[in-house]
Short mmCIF file of C-alpha atoms and ligand atoms in Angstrom, two decimals:
data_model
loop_
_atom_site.label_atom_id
_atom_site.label_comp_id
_atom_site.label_asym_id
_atom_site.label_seq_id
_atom_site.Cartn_x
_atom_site.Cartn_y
_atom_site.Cartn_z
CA UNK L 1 0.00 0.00 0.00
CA UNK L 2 1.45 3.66 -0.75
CA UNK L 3 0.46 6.86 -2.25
CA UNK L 4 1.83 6.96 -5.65
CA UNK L 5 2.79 10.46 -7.22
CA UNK L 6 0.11 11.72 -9.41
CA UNK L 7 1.13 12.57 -12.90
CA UNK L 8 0.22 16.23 -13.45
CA UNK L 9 -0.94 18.35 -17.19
CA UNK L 10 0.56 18.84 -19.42
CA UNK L 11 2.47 15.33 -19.10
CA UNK L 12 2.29 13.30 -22.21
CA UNK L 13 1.83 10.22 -20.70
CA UNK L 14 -2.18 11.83 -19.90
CA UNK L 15 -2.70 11.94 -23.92
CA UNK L 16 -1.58 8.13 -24.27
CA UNK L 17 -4.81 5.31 -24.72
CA UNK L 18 -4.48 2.79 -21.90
CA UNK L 19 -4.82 -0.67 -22.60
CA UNK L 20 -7.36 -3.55 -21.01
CA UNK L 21 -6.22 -5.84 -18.22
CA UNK L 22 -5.73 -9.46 -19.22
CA UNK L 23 -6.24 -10.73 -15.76
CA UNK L 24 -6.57 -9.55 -12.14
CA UNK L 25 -3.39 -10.56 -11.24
CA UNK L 26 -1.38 -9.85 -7.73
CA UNK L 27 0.13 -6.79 -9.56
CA UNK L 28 -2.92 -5.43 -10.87
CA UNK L 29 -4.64 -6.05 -6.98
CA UNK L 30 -1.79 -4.52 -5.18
CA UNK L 31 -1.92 -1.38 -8.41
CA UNK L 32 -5.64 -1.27 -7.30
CA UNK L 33 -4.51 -1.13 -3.60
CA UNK L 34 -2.29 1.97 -4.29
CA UNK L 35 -4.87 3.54 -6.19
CA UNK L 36 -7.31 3.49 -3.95
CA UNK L 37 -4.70 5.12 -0.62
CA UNK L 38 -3.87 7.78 -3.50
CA UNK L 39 -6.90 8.74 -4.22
CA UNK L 40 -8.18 9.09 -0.26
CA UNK L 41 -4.99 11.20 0.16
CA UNK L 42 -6.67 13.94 -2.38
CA UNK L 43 -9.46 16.01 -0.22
CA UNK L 44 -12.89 15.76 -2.29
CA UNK L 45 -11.23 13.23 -4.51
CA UNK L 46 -13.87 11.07 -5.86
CA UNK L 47 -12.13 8.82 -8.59
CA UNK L 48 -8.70 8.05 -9.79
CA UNK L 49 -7.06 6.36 -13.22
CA UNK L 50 -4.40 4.00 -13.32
CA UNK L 51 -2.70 6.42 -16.02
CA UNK L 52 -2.72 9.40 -13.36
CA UNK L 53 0.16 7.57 -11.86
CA UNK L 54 1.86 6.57 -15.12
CA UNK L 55 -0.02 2.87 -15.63
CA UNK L 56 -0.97 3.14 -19.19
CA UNK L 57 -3.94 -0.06 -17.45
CA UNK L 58 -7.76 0.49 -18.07
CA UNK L 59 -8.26 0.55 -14.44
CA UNK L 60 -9.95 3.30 -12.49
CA UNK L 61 -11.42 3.83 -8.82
CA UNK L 62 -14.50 5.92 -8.19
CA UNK L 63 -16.13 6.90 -4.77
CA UNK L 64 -18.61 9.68 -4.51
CA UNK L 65 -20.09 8.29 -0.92
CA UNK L 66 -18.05 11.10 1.05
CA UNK L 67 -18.54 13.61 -1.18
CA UNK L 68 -21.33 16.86 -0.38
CA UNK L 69 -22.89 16.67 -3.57
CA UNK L 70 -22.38 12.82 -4.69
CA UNK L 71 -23.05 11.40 -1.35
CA UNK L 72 -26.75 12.57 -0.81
CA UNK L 73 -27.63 11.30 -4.41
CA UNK L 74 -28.02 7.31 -5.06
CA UNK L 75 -24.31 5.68 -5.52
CA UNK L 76 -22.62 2.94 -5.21
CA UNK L 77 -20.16 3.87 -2.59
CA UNK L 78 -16.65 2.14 -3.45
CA UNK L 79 -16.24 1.23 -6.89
CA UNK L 80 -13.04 -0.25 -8.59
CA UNK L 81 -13.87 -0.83 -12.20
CA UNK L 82 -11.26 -2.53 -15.02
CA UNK L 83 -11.94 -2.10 -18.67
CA UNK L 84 -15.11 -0.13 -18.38
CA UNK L 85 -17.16 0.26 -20.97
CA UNK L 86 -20.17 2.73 -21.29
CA UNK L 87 -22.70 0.72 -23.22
CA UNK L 88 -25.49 3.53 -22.68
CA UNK L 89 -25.94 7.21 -21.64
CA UNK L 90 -28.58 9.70 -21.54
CA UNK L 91 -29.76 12.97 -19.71
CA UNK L 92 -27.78 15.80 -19.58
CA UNK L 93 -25.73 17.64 -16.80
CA UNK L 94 -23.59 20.63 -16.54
CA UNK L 95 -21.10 19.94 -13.08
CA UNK L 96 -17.90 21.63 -11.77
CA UNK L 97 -15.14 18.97 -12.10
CA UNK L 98 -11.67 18.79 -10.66
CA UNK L 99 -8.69 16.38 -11.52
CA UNK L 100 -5.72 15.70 -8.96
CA UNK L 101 -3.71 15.97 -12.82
CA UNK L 102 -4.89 19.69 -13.06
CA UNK L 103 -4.67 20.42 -9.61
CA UNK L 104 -5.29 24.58 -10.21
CA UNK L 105 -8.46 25.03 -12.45
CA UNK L 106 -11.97 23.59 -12.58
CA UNK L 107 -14.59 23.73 -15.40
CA UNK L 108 -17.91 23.49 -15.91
CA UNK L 109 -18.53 20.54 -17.81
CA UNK L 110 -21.47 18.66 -19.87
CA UNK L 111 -21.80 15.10 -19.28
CA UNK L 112 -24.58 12.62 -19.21
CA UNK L 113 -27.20 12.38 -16.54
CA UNK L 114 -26.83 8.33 -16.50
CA UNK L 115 -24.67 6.00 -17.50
CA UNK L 116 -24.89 2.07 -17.58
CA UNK L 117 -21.35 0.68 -17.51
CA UNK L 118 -19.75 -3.39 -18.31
CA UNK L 119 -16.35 -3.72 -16.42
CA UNK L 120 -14.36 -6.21 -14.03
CA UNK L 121 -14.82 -5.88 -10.25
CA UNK L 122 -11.76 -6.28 -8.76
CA UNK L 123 -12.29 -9.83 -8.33
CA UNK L 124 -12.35 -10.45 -11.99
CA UNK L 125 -16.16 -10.83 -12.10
CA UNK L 126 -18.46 -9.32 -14.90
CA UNK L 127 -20.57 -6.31 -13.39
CA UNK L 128 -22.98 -4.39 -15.16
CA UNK L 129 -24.35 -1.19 -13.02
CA UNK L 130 -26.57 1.89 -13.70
CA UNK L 131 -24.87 5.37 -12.76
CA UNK L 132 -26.96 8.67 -11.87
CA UNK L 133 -25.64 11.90 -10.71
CA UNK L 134 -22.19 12.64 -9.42
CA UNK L 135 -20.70 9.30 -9.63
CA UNK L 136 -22.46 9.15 -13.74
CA UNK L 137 -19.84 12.08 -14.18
CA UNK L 138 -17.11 10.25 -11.66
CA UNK L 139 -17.43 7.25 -14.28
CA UNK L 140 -17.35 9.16 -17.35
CA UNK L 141 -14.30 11.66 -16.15
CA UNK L 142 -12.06 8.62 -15.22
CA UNK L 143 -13.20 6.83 -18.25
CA UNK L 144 -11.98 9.73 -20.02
CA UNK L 145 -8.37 9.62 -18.57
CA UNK L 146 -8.12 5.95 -20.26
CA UNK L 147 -8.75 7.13 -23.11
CA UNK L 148 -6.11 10.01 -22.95
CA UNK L 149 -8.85 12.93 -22.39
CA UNK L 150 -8.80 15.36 -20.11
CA UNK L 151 -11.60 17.56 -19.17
CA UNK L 152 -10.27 19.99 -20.30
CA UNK L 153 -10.63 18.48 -23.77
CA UNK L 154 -14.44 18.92 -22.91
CA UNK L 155 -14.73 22.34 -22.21
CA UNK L 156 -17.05 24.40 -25.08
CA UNK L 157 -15.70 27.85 -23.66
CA UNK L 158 -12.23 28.46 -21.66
CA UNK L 159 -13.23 32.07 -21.06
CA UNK L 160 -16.43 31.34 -19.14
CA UNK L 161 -16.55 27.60 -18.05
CA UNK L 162 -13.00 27.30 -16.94
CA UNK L 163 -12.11 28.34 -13.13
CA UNK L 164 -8.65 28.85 -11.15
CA UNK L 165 -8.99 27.17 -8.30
CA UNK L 166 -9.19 29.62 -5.56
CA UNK L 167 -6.47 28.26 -2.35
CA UNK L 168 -7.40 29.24 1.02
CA UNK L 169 -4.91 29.28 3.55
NI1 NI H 201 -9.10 13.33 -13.50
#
């Protein structure tokens, strides 16, 4: 277990596809198990990508249970997912998003309202799940990163939908 240095814009390795996982092997649990302490060491981190820490894997961690917003809607609490695929979306929603890869700015982002994802618990086993909310946008952000998209590849207008992250000390 350890808190692996995240990867931070404009690193190339952020633009690179990841690939799928073969099988959950001991590697790929104890990966998972480092994912998961680095992305509880971010405050108001909900979900992490295996390529944030330089694992070109499709492997990415998602928890919205803690969050203000995420928590009060329906979720899933802790949810490891390898190769996801989005089979459906719908709905629309417009959400501030933050990445621990562009630690100073947030944007104002369109996603989908829903999502229903395939992937590979971290057992190996086949799960198929419906996504609403906060943790719909959790699932499609760190989908995103597998692909080698940031959201800031999403934005429609850097002068009014992208932020500097104000730092309060
Ligand atoms: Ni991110």
């Amino acid at each position: 277990m350890a808190i692996l240095p995240i990867l931070k814009f404009p690193d190339p390795l952020l633009k690179e596809r990841s690939v799928r996982v073969e099988s959950v092997t001991p590697e790929i649990s104890a990966l998972i198990d480092d994912l998961l302490d680095t992305m509880r060491s971010s405050p108001g981190g909900v979900g992490i990508s295996a390529p944030q820490v330089g694992i070109l894997k499709r492997i990415v961690a998602i928890d919205v249970s803690a969050s203000k917003r995420g928590g009060q809607q329906e979720n899933h609490g802790l949810l490891v997912l390898i190769n996801p695929d989005i089979l459906a979306r719908g709905g629309k929603q417009i959400v501030r998003e933050g990445c621990m890869s562009i630690p100073d700015y947030t944007a104002n982002i369109q996603r989908a309202q829903w999502v229903l994802v395939d992937a590979l618990d971290r057992s190996g086993k086949q799960v198929i799940l419906e996504a609403v909310g906060l943790e719909a946008v959790a699932i499609q952000h760190e989908a995103d990163h597998l692909d080698g998209v940031l959201f800031l590849d999403r934005v429609t207008s850097v002068k009014t939908d992208v932020f500097r992250r104000k730092k309060y000390r």
